[in-house]
């Protein structure tokens, strides 16, 4: 009798596993755009807020933790807690604007303007490198997290639409 019960539990487990990975529809394109907007938001947040903190710290490990908290943790939160995406973006944007305004009083000096124009007109665009690195980091996190229940199933690999975060 114990072997029959074990067989039933194995069948139920096997069916649950199949249901977990089957019939995935993916997210909407607007949801994916909102999800991938975390990259420029994190870079802006780090450049405005994080650079003020990391510039004062000499310890490499503390700098790493500060940059990790400004770059990776918001991306993980946006991927897993999708209902908080807009509040996370609002916090990052408003705190970046606040720091920028308190440091510059709303004005851009000539040196900063020259540096921005030189960065945009150069042959190597650093923002593209940052975006590629962010997408690779988000893909790696999604691949590792997709097997756990907390990861939204609509971001998992789909079988039909191919509109998801992992692809």
C-alpha atoms as one frame of an Amber mdcrd trajectory, in Angstrom:
protein
   0.000   0.000   0.000   2.863   2.370   0.746   4.243   1.931  -2.750   0.853
   2.831  -4.256   0.698   6.064  -2.204   4.263   6.860  -3.197   3.378   6.345
  -6.848   0.397   8.712  -6.547   2.573  11.383  -4.914   5.180  10.987  -7.659
   2.509  11.401 -10.339   1.091  14.492  -8.637   4.592  15.946  -8.277   5.420
  15.217 -11.907   2.185  16.869 -13.082   2.852  19.915 -10.876   6.308  20.231
 -12.430   4.855  20.058 -15.940   2.193  22.649 -15.081   4.868  24.954 -13.639
   6.778  25.167 -16.936   3.946  24.797 -19.460   1.479  27.224 -21.029   3.493
  30.364 -20.276   2.208  33.366 -22.192   4.854  35.989 -21.360   4.346  39.589
 -20.363   3.021  42.442 -22.450   5.505  44.545 -24.377   4.690  47.548 -22.193
   5.422  45.569 -19.064   8.780  44.505 -20.491   9.620  48.085 -21.478   8.807
  49.173 -17.940  10.938  46.338 -16.594  13.943  47.165 -18.778  13.708  50.858
 -17.883  15.367  49.911 -14.614  18.778  50.078 -16.330  18.784  53.801 -17.146
  17.035  54.557 -13.855  19.738  52.758 -11.859  22.527  54.438 -13.814  20.939
  57.855 -13.267  20.415  57.071  -9.588  24.013  55.920  -9.207  25.447  58.901
 -11.058  23.452  61.407  -9.044  23.197  59.855  -5.597  25.698  56.999  -5.454
  28.643  58.968  -6.781  28.239  61.408  -3.902  28.662  58.551  -1.417  31.346
  56.514  -3.184  33.512  59.595  -3.717  33.927  59.947   0.051  34.782  56.304
   0.743  38.289  54.860   0.371  37.512  51.226   1.176  36.947  49.136  -1.967
  34.546  46.748  -0.238  32.332  49.545   1.026  32.313  51.126  -2.454  31.292
  47.758  -3.889  28.426  47.425  -1.406  27.215  50.969  -2.154  27.305  50.386
  -5.914  25.670  46.968  -5.487  22.851  48.561  -3.487  22.299  51.249  -6.142
  22.624  49.071  -9.232  21.721  45.444  -8.525  19.216  45.528  -5.680  16.732
  47.861  -7.471  16.919  45.632 -10.557  16.186  42.519  -8.501  13.317  44.274
  -6.708  11.787  45.427 -10.001  12.032  41.910 -11.454  10.540  40.102  -8.476
   8.189  42.650  -6.866   6.600  44.000 -10.022   3.779  45.752  -8.174   6.378
  48.126  -6.666   8.031  49.080  -9.966   6.465  52.530 -10.232   7.169  53.495
  -6.582  10.779  52.300  -6.935  11.215  54.360 -10.110   9.570  57.378  -8.494
  11.861  57.170  -5.479  14.962  56.834  -7.653  13.978  59.672  -9.976  12.879
  62.079  -7.250  15.958  61.472  -5.095  18.206  61.922  -8.164  16.478  65.183
  -9.038  16.680  66.358  -5.446  20.428  65.676  -5.222  21.041  67.273  -8.619
  19.036  70.372  -7.731  20.628  70.826  -4.305  24.117  70.534  -5.798  23.585
  72.724  -8.872  20.571  74.900  -7.985  19.123  73.869 -11.357  22.049  75.165
 -13.455  24.592  73.233 -15.524  28.057  74.785 -15.642  30.083  74.984 -18.858
  32.548  72.262 -17.796  29.762  69.732 -17.172  28.082  70.625 -20.453  31.371
  70.143 -22.352  31.933  66.769 -20.666  28.414  65.581 -21.579  28.787  66.643
 -25.227  32.216  64.957 -25.458  30.843  61.721 -24.001  27.929  61.652 -26.437
  29.992  62.526 -29.504  32.787  60.029 -28.820  33.152  56.806 -30.756  32.568
  54.656 -27.668  29.285  55.294 -25.927  29.602  54.380 -22.256  25.840  54.334
 -21.721  25.541  51.511 -24.269  28.158  49.497 -22.385  26.288  50.106 -19.145
  22.980  49.079 -20.722  24.469  45.876 -22.172  26.020  45.004 -18.828  22.697
  45.642 -17.109  20.781  43.447 -19.548  23.304  40.643 -19.058  23.053  40.981
 -15.274  19.238  40.950 -15.418  19.236  37.925 -17.731  21.579  36.035 -15.405
  19.430  36.852 -12.372  16.284  35.813 -14.279  17.832  32.509 -15.363  18.815
  31.747 -11.779  15.522  32.925 -10.277  13.091  31.371 -12.759  13.011  28.054
 -10.896  11.711  29.641  -7.689   8.106  30.457  -6.832   8.716  34.159  -6.092
   9.773  34.894  -9.676   6.814  36.060 -11.823   5.958  33.298 -14.282   5.144
  35.806 -17.036   8.867  36.628 -17.247   9.862  32.994 -17.725  10.796  31.520
 -21.092   7.691  31.183 -23.248   6.988  28.503 -25.802   4.936  30.494 -28.315
   5.248  34.299 -28.184   8.955  34.619 -27.349   8.213  37.860 -25.537   9.754
  37.552 -22.134  12.618  38.747 -20.030  14.909  35.772 -20.498  14.891  35.809
 -24.308
